[in-house]
Amino acid sequence: MKAMKLIKDNVIRTQVAIVGAGPAGMLLAHILRSHGIDSVVMERRTAEHVQSRIRAGVLEHDTSNLLREYGFGPKMDQIGKPKNGTMIVWESEEDHFIDVHKWTGKRMFAYGQTYLTKALYEAHMASGAPLLESVSDVTLNDIASERPYVTACHEGRSIRIDCDFIAGCDGARGICVQSIPSNYQRVFEKQYPFSWLGIMVERPPLEEFTYCFHNSGFALAAQRTPTLSRYYIQVPAGNRVEDWSDQRFWDVLLNRFPLRISRKIQTGPSIEKSIAPLRSIVREPLRYGRLFLAGDSAHIVPPTGAKGLNLAISDVHYLGTAFSDYFKRGSTSGIDRYSEIALRRIWAAQSLSTRLTMLLHRCPDEDPFESKLRQAYYTLLLSDETAQSALAHEYAGPPLVK
Ligand code: APR
Ligand code: PHB
């Protein structure tokens, strides 16, 4: 508990109480540290659990640059790889490369969230900053007042954290979103009737990240390292991991990719397998009194486009800068504008992710009109440079507001 101000037994005073130690919470703590602001991070799971979660792995140029500014460049370059764009393949059609580099001059950066999470934990531990693991009963108190505090149970004892602000980085089902009165915040939501089944396999990946549309559904070939690949297939909502043996997964995946691609895919036993439903959620505004939402607590994007981690990074960059302006200069303009600024990128990412999802997936009850629309957009993409450039710009993500 180094660097934590203990007022009296089990009462801690800090500037920002951060709930959730995923990438949003841990990067926010790092950003605050870099501005000389102290925080206490509370996480209900163990560090091992958080670091073993497998999520997406593509960073936008601007978010990877931000991580470099915050000192993670050397770690990122050990494992990550710049990518010019992403391939789309479609059985009976020409391939299309979303050429981010050609149209925007930027590059994407392939870097698994798991590696970033590890780097964030290492930096946190090295700094001696507090991280309260395996907490339970986290409760937010007086958040609409100027003296909010958080209570929780840690190592069998009740603790109280007095703070100036609370950062809700505890995901879509966390206590922070539940602490906001339902008549105060609007929730925009969309569910899809399908999920992604993903596996990790110790085999060299394809050269490019490759999205595939097939009449029976979507597939994706992704990558983590030169010897570690991640693959996904669209499966009906409600399917469970237990329904899918490795053999069944590979049969479906290889059948979806055109032969020219599938013959290059190296199959093998999965070392991880998980299912994620596709949905979109946006909460507005992202602030209630002294509580600010960031990362998955603020929004969920469908994974198509890999925007979730990018948004978590940009949210906490805006929020960290806003807190810094408040503590260093007494300015409230950053915290007052946080919600509006962050939501611009959030809706841009929702727009891109929804478009890519509709282009690449097939709904079980899809009507012929929707199929024609998909075909029309893909034909446009293959033939029209303006459409190619527009998609590449959206895929690269909007610039960060300085
Ligand atoms: N108390 C403390 N911690 C909690 C609580 C709680 N009541 N509820 C949830 N948490 C923790 C979870 O255990 C988790 O570790 O909050 C953390 C939230 O982390 P993430 O789910 O990784 O969310 P975030 O940090 O916002 O990262 C967003 O993760 O889901 C992906 O696509 C998403 O890449 C994006 C990134
Ligand atoms: C991934 O690397 O897991 C990944 C890549 C691209 C996506 C989604 C996920 O659009």
Coordinates of C-alpha atoms and ligand atoms in Angstrom, one line a residue:
M1 CA 0.0 0.0 0.0
K2 CA 2.9 2.3 -0.7
A3 CA 2.1 5.9 -1.8
M4 CA -1.4 5.6 -0.3
K5 CA -2.3 8.2 2.3
L6 CA -3.9 6.4 5.3
I7 CA -5.9 8.9 7.3
K8 CA -6.8 6.5 9.9
D9 CA -7.2 2.7 10.1
N10 CA -8.7 1.5 6.8
V11 CA -9.5 5.1 5.5
I12 CA -7.5 6.1 2.5
R13 CA -7.3 9.5 0.9
T14 CA -6.5 9.8 -2.8
Q15 CA -7.3 12.2 -5.7
V16 CA -8.9 9.6 -8.0
A17 CA -10.4 6.3 -7.0
I18 CA -10.3 4.0 -10.0
V19 CA -12.7 1.0 -10.1
G20 CA -11.5 -1.7 -12.4
A21 CA -7.9 -2.7 -13.4
G22 CA -8.4 -3.6 -17.1
P23 CA -6.6 -1.6 -19.7
A24 CA -8.8 1.5 -19.1
G25 CA -8.2 1.6 -15.3
M26 CA -4.5 0.7 -15.4
L27 CA -3.7 3.2 -18.2
L28 CA -5.6 5.9 -16.4
A29 CA -3.6 5.3 -13.3
H30 CA -0.4 5.5 -15.4
I31 CA -1.4 8.7 -17.1
L32 CA -2.4 10.3 -13.7
R33 CA 1.0 9.2 -12.3
S34 CA 2.8 10.9 -15.2
H35 CA 1.0 14.1 -14.2
G36 CA 1.9 13.7 -10.5
I37 CA -1.7 12.8 -9.5
D38 CA -2.3 10.0 -7.1
S39 CA -4.9 7.3 -7.5
V40 CA -6.0 4.0 -6.0
V41 CA -7.1 1.2 -8.3
M42 CA -9.5 -1.4 -7.1
E43 CA -10.1 -4.7 -8.9
R44 CA -12.4 -7.5 -8.0
R45 CA -10.3 -10.2 -9.7
T46 CA -6.7 -11.3 -9.3
A47 CA -3.9 -9.8 -11.4
E48 CA -3.3 -13.2 -12.9
H49 CA -6.9 -13.4 -14.0
V50 CA -7.0 -10.0 -15.6
Q51 CA -3.7 -10.6 -17.4
S52 CA -4.9 -13.9 -18.8
R53 CA -8.0 -12.5 -20.6
I54 CA -7.7 -12.6 -24.3
R55 CA -9.1 -9.8 -26.3
A56 CA -8.5 -8.0 -29.6
G57 CA -5.2 -6.9 -30.9
V58 CA -5.2 -4.0 -33.4
L59 CA -4.3 -0.5 -32.4
E60 CA -4.9 2.6 -34.4
H61 CA -1.9 4.7 -35.4
D62 CA -3.0 7.5 -33.1
T63 CA -3.7 5.2 -30.1
S64 CA -0.4 3.3 -30.5
N65 CA 1.4 6.7 -30.7
L66 CA -0.3 7.7 -27.5
L67 CA 1.0 4.6 -25.8
R68 CA 4.4 5.5 -27.1
E69 CA 4.1 8.9 -25.6
Y70 CA 3.2 7.3 -22.3
G71 CA 6.4 5.2 -22.4
F72 CA 5.2 1.8 -23.7
G73 CA 7.0 2.0 -27.1
P74 CA 9.9 -0.4 -26.2
K75 CA 7.5 -3.1 -24.9
M76 CA 5.2 -2.6 -27.9
D77 CA 8.0 -3.0 -30.4
Q78 CA 9.2 -6.3 -28.8
I79 CA 6.0 -8.0 -29.8
G80 CA 3.9 -5.7 -32.0
K81 CA 4.0 -5.3 -35.7
P82 CA 3.0 -2.4 -37.9
K83 CA 0.4 -3.3 -40.5
N84 CA -0.6 -1.3 -43.6
G85 CA -4.2 -2.4 -43.5
T86 CA -6.6 -5.4 -43.5
M87 CA -7.7 -7.8 -46.2
I88 CA -11.3 -8.6 -47.0
V89 CA -11.9 -11.8 -48.9
W90 CA -15.2 -13.0 -50.3
E91 CA -15.7 -16.4 -52.0
S92 CA -16.9 -15.3 -55.5
E93 CA -15.5 -11.8 -55.5
E94 CA -12.2 -10.0 -55.8
D95 CA -10.2 -9.4 -52.6
H96 CA -10.2 -5.9 -51.2
F97 CA -7.4 -4.6 -49.0
I98 CA -8.4 -1.8 -46.7
D99 CA -5.3 0.2 -47.4
V100 CA -4.9 2.4 -44.4
H101 CA -1.4 3.4 -45.3
K102 CA -2.1 4.3 -48.9
W103 CA -5.2 6.5 -48.1
T104 CA -4.2 8.0 -44.8
G105 CA -0.4 7.7 -44.5
K106 CA -1.0 5.9 -41.2
R107 CA -0.4 2.4 -40.1
M108 CA -2.3 0.1 -37.8
F109 CA -0.3 -1.7 -35.1
A110 CA -0.9 -5.4 -34.3
Y111 CA -0.5 -5.7 -30.5
G112 CA -2.6 -8.1 -28.4
Q113 CA -4.5 -6.5 -25.5
T114 CA -3.0 -9.2 -23.2
Y115 CA 0.5 -7.9 -23.8
L116 CA -0.6 -4.3 -23.1
T117 CA -2.3 -5.4 -19.9
K118 CA 0.9 -7.1 -18.8
A119 CA 3.0 -4.0 -19.6
L120 CA 0.6 -1.8 -17.6
Y121 CA 0.7 -4.1 -14.6
E122 CA 4.6 -4.1 -14.7
A123 CA 4.8 -0.3 -14.9
H124 CA 2.2 0.0 -12.1
M125 CA 4.1 -2.5 -9.8
A126 CA 7.5 -0.9 -10.6
S127 CA 6.1 2.5 -9.6
G128 CA 4.9 1.2 -6.2
A129 CA 1.5 2.6 -6.8
P130 CA -1.4 1.0 -4.9
L131 CA -3.5 -1.7 -6.5
L132 CA -6.2 -3.3 -4.4
E133 CA -6.8 -6.8 -5.8
S134 CA -9.7 -9.2 -5.1
V135 CA -11.9 -6.4 -3.6
S136 CA -15.6 -7.1 -3.0
D137 CA -18.7 -5.1 -2.2
V138 CA -17.4 -2.0 -3.9
T139 CA -19.9 0.8 -3.3
L140 CA -19.9 4.3 -4.5
N141 CA -21.1 7.0 -2.1
D142 CA -22.1 10.6 -2.4
I143 CA -21.1 10.7 -6.1
A144 CA -23.2 13.8 -6.8
S145 CA -21.4 15.7 -4.0
E146 CA -17.9 17.2 -3.9
R147 CA -16.8 14.6 -1.4
P148 CA -17.4 11.2 -2.9
Y149 CA -16.0 8.1 -1.4
V150 CA -15.8 4.4 -2.2
T151 CA -16.2 1.6 0.3
A152 CA -15.2 -2.0 -0.3
C153 CA -14.0 -5.1 1.4
H154 CA -10.3 -5.9 0.9
E155 CA -8.4 -8.8 2.6
G156 CA -11.3 -9.3 4.9
R157 CA -11.4 -5.7 6.1
S158 CA -13.8 -2.9 5.3
I159 CA -12.0 0.0 3.7
R160 CA -13.1 3.5 2.8
I161 CA -11.4 5.6 0.0
D162 CA -12.1 9.4 0.2
C163 CA -11.4 11.0 -3.2
D164 CA -12.0 14.0 -5.4
F165 CA -13.2 11.9 -8.4
I166 CA -14.2 8.3 -9.2
A167 CA -13.2 6.8 -12.5
G168 CA -15.6 4.0 -13.5
C169 CA -13.4 1.6 -15.5
D170 CA -15.2 -1.6 -14.4
G171 CA -16.8 -2.7 -17.6
A172 CA -20.4 -2.8 -18.9
R173 CA -21.8 -4.7 -16.0
G174 CA -19.8 -3.1 -13.2
I175 CA -21.0 -1.2 -10.1
C176 CA -20.2 2.2 -11.6
V177 CA -22.9 2.1 -14.3
Q178 CA -25.3 0.7 -11.8
S179 CA -24.6 3.6 -9.5
I180 CA -26.0 6.2 -12.0
P181 CA -29.8 6.9 -11.7
S182 CA -31.5 5.3 -14.7
N183 CA -33.4 8.5 -15.4
Y184 CA -30.2 10.5 -15.6
Q185 CA -28.4 8.6 -18.4
R186 CA -29.6 7.4 -21.8
V187 CA -28.4 4.0 -22.9
F188 CA -28.3 3.3 -26.7
E189 CA -28.1 -0.4 -27.4
K190 CA -28.2 -2.9 -30.3
Q191 CA -28.0 -6.7 -30.1
Y192 CA -26.9 -8.9 -32.9
P193 CA -28.3 -12.5 -33.3
F194 CA -24.8 -13.9 -33.4
S195 CA -21.5 -14.3 -31.5
W196 CA -17.8 -14.7 -32.3
L197 CA -16.2 -18.0 -31.3
G198 CA -12.4 -17.3 -31.1
I199 CA -9.5 -19.7 -30.7
M200 CA -5.8 -19.2 -30.1
V201 CA -3.4 -21.6 -31.7
E202 CA 0.4 -21.9 -31.7
R203 CA 0.8 -21.8 -35.4
P204 CA 2.2 -19.0 -37.7
P205 CA -0.5 -16.7 -38.8
L206 CA -1.5 -15.5 -42.3
E207 CA 0.6 -12.6 -43.5
E208 CA -2.4 -10.2 -43.2
F209 CA -5.3 -9.8 -40.9
T210 CA -8.1 -11.2 -43.1
Y211 CA -11.9 -10.8 -42.8
C212 CA -13.9 -13.2 -44.7
F213 CA -17.6 -13.1 -45.8
H214 CA -19.3 -16.4 -46.7
N215 CA -23.0 -17.1 -47.2
S216 CA -22.8 -19.2 -44.0
G217 CA -21.2 -16.4 -42.0
F218 CA -18.1 -14.5 -41.1
A219 CA -14.6 -15.7 -40.4
L220 CA -11.4 -13.8 -39.4
A221 CA -7.8 -14.7 -39.4
A222 CA -5.9 -12.6 -36.9
Q223 CA -2.4 -12.7 -35.4
R224 CA -0.5 -12.1 -32.2
T225 CA 3.1 -13.1 -32.8
P226 CA 5.0 -14.8 -35.7
T227 CA 4.1 -18.2 -34.0
L228 CA 0.7 -17.4 -32.5
S229 CA -2.6 -17.0 -34.4
R230 CA -6.1 -16.0 -33.4
Y231 CA -9.1 -17.1 -35.5
Y232 CA -12.8 -16.4 -35.2
I233 CA -16.0 -17.6 -36.7
Q234 CA -19.5 -16.2 -36.5
V235 CA -21.8 -18.6 -34.6
P236 CA -25.5 -18.3 -33.6
A237 CA -26.2 -16.3 -30.4
G238 CA -26.5 -18.7 -27.5
N239 CA -23.9 -21.2 -28.7
R240 CA -21.5 -22.4 -26.0
V241 CA -17.8 -23.1 -26.1
E242 CA -18.6 -26.8 -25.2
D243 CA -20.6 -27.1 -28.4
W244 CA -17.5 -26.5 -30.4
S245 CA -14.7 -29.1 -30.6
D246 CA -11.5 -27.9 -32.4
Q247 CA -12.3 -30.2 -35.3
R248 CA -15.7 -28.6 -35.8
F249 CA -14.2 -25.1 -35.5
W250 CA -11.6 -25.8 -38.2
D251 CA -14.1 -27.5 -40.5
V252 CA -16.3 -24.4 -40.4
L253 CA -13.4 -21.9 -40.7
L254 CA -11.7 -23.6 -43.6
N255 CA -15.0 -24.0 -45.4
R256 CA -15.7 -20.2 -45.1
F257 CA -12.4 -19.0 -46.4
P258 CA -11.9 -19.3 -50.2
L259 CA -9.5 -22.2 -51.1
R260 CA -6.8 -19.7 -52.1
I261 CA -6.6 -18.5 -48.5
S262 CA -7.7 -21.6 -46.5
R263 CA -4.8 -23.7 -48.0
K264 CA -2.4 -21.3 -46.3
I265 CA -4.0 -21.6 -42.8
Q266 CA -2.1 -23.7 -40.4
T267 CA -4.5 -25.5 -38.0
G268 CA -3.6 -27.0 -34.7
P269 CA -5.0 -27.7 -31.2
S270 CA -6.5 -24.6 -29.6
I271 CA -4.8 -23.2 -26.4
E272 CA -7.8 -21.0 -25.7
K273 CA -11.3 -20.9 -26.9
S274 CA -14.0 -18.3 -26.0
I275 CA -17.3 -16.9 -27.2
A276 CA -18.3 -13.2 -27.2
P277 CA -21.8 -12.0 -28.2
L278 CA -21.9 -9.1 -30.6
R279 CA -23.6 -5.9 -29.3
S280 CA -23.3 -2.2 -29.2
I281 CA -23.9 0.0 -26.1
V282 CA -23.3 3.7 -25.6
R283 CA -24.1 5.6 -22.4
E284 CA -24.7 9.3 -22.5
P285 CA -23.5 11.4 -20.7
L286 CA -20.3 9.7 -19.4
R287 CA -20.4 11.7 -16.2
Y288 CA -22.7 11.7 -13.2
G289 CA -21.5 14.2 -10.5
R290 CA -18.0 13.2 -9.6
L291 CA -18.2 9.8 -11.4
F292 CA -16.7 9.5 -14.9
L293 CA -17.1 6.4 -17.1
A294 CA -14.3 5.2 -19.4
G295 CA -13.7 2.1 -21.5
D296 CA -16.2 -0.7 -21.6
S297 CA -18.3 0.8 -18.8
A298 CA -19.0 3.7 -21.2
H299 CA -19.5 1.7 -24.4
I300 CA -19.4 -1.7 -26.0
V301 CA -18.6 -2.0 -29.7
P302 CA -19.0 -5.1 -31.8
P303 CA -15.5 -6.6 -32.2
T304 CA -15.5 -6.1 -36.0
G305 CA -12.9 -3.4 -36.5
A306 CA -11.2 -4.0 -33.1
K307 CA -12.2 -0.6 -31.8
G308 CA -12.9 -1.5 -28.1
L309 CA -9.3 -1.2 -26.8
N310 CA -8.7 1.9 -29.0
L311 CA -11.7 3.6 -27.4
A312 CA -10.6 2.6 -23.9
I313 CA -7.2 4.2 -24.6
S314 CA -8.6 7.5 -26.0
D315 CA -11.2 7.8 -23.2
V316 CA -8.6 7.6 -20.5
H317 CA -6.2 9.9 -22.4
Y318 CA -9.0 12.6 -22.4
L319 CA -10.0 11.9 -18.9
G320 CA -6.5 11.9 -17.5
T321 CA -5.7 15.2 -19.2
A322 CA -8.9 16.6 -17.9
F323 CA -8.1 15.6 -14.3
S324 CA -4.6 17.0 -14.7
D325 CA -6.1 20.4 -15.9
Y326 CA -8.3 20.4 -12.8
F327 CA -5.6 19.5 -10.3
K328 CA -2.8 21.6 -11.8
R329 CA -4.7 24.7 -12.9
G330 CA -8.1 24.5 -11.2
S331 CA -9.7 24.4 -14.7
T332 CA -13.0 22.4 -15.0
S333 CA -13.3 22.9 -18.7
G334 CA -11.6 19.5 -19.5
I335 CA -13.8 17.5 -17.1
D336 CA -16.9 19.4 -18.2
R337 CA -16.2 18.5 -21.9
Y338 CA -14.9 15.0 -21.4
S339 CA -18.2 13.3 -22.2
E340 CA -18.8 15.3 -25.4
I341 CA -15.2 14.8 -26.7
A342 CA -15.0 11.1 -25.9
L343 CA -18.5 10.4 -27.3
R344 CA -17.4 11.8 -30.7
R345 CA -14.8 9.0 -31.1
I346 CA -17.2 6.5 -29.6
W347 CA -19.9 7.1 -32.1
A348 CA -17.4 7.2 -35.0
A349 CA -16.2 3.7 -33.8
Q350 CA -19.8 2.5 -33.5
S351 CA -20.5 3.7 -37.0
L352 CA -17.4 1.9 -38.5
S353 CA -17.9 -1.3 -36.5
T354 CA -21.6 -1.5 -37.4
R355 CA -20.9 -1.0 -41.1
L356 CA -18.2 -3.7 -41.1
T357 CA -20.4 -6.0 -39.1
M358 CA -23.2 -5.7 -41.6
L359 CA -20.9 -6.1 -44.5
L360 CA -19.2 -9.2 -43.2
H361 CA -21.9 -11.2 -41.3
R362 CA -25.0 -12.9 -42.4
C363 CA -28.0 -12.7 -40.1
P364 CA -29.9 -16.0 -39.8
D365 CA -33.1 -14.3 -40.9
E366 CA -31.6 -12.0 -43.5
D367 CA -34.0 -10.9 -46.2
P368 CA -32.9 -10.7 -49.9
F369 CA -33.0 -6.9 -49.8
E370 CA -30.2 -6.8 -47.1
S371 CA -28.1 -9.3 -49.1
K372 CA -28.4 -7.0 -52.2
L373 CA -27.4 -4.0 -50.1
R374 CA -24.3 -5.8 -48.9
Q375 CA -23.4 -6.8 -52.4
A376 CA -23.9 -3.2 -53.6
Y377 CA -21.6 -1.8 -50.9
Y378 CA -18.9 -4.4 -51.7
T379 CA -19.1 -3.7 -55.5
L380 CA -18.7 0.0 -54.7
L381 CA -15.7 -0.7 -52.5
L382 CA -14.0 -2.7 -55.2
S383 CA -14.5 -0.1 -57.9
D384 CA -14.6 3.3 -56.3
E385 CA -11.6 5.0 -54.8
T386 CA -13.6 7.5 -52.8
A387 CA -15.3 4.6 -51.0
Q388 CA -12.0 2.8 -50.5
S389 CA -10.5 6.0 -49.0
A390 CA -13.5 6.6 -46.8
L391 CA -13.4 3.1 -45.4
A392 CA -9.7 3.3 -44.8
H393 CA -10.0 6.6 -43.0
E394 CA -12.8 5.3 -40.8
Y395 CA -10.9 2.1 -40.1
A396 CA -7.8 4.1 -39.1
G397 CA -9.9 6.1 -36.7
P398 CA -10.5 9.8 -36.3
P399 CA -7.6 11.9 -35.1
L400 CA -7.4 12.5 -31.3
V401 CA -8.5 15.9 -30.2
K402 CA -5.5 17.6 -28.6
Ligands
APR1 N1 -15.1 -3.9 -8.5 C1 -13.9 -3.9 -8.9 N2 -13.5 -4.2 -10.2 C2 -14.5 -4.6 -11.0 C3 -15.9 -4.6 -10.6 C4 -16.2 -4.2 -9.3 N3 -17.4 -4.1 -8.8 N4 -16.6 -5.0 -11.7 C5 -15.8 -5.2 -12.7 N5 -14.5 -5.0 -12.3 C6 -13.3 -5.2 -13.1 C7 -13.3 -6.4 -14.0 O1 -12.9 -7.6 -13.2 C8 -12.2 -6.0 -15.0 O2 -10.9 -6.4 -14.7 O3 -13.2 -4.1 -14.0 C9 -12.3 -4.5 -15.0 C10 -12.8 -4.0 -16.4 O4 -11.8 -4.3 -17.3 P1 -12.2 -4.6 -18.9 O5 -13.4 -5.5 -18.9 O6 -10.9 -5.1 -19.5 O7 -12.6 -3.2 -19.5 P2 -11.7 -1.9 -19.9 O8 -10.6 -1.7 -18.9 O9 -12.7 -0.9 -20.0 O10 -11.1 -2.4 -21.2 C11 -11.7 -2.2 -22.5 O11 -11.4 -4.5 -22.9 O12 -13.4 -5.7 -23.3 C12 -12.3 -5.1 -23.9 O13 -12.9 -4.6 -26.1 C13 -12.7 -4.1 -24.8 O14 -10.6 -3.8 -25.5 C14 -11.5 -3.2 -24.7 C15 -11.1 -3.2 -23.4
PHB2 C1 -8.0 -9.6 -33.1 O1 -6.8 -9.5 -33.4 O2 -8.4 -10.4 -32.2 C2 -9.0 -8.9 -34.0 C3 -8.5 -8.2 -35.1 C4 -9.4 -7.5 -35.9 C5 -10.7 -7.4 -35.5 C6 -11.1 -8.0 -34.4 C7 -10.3 -8.7 -33.6 O3 -11.5 -6.7 -36.3

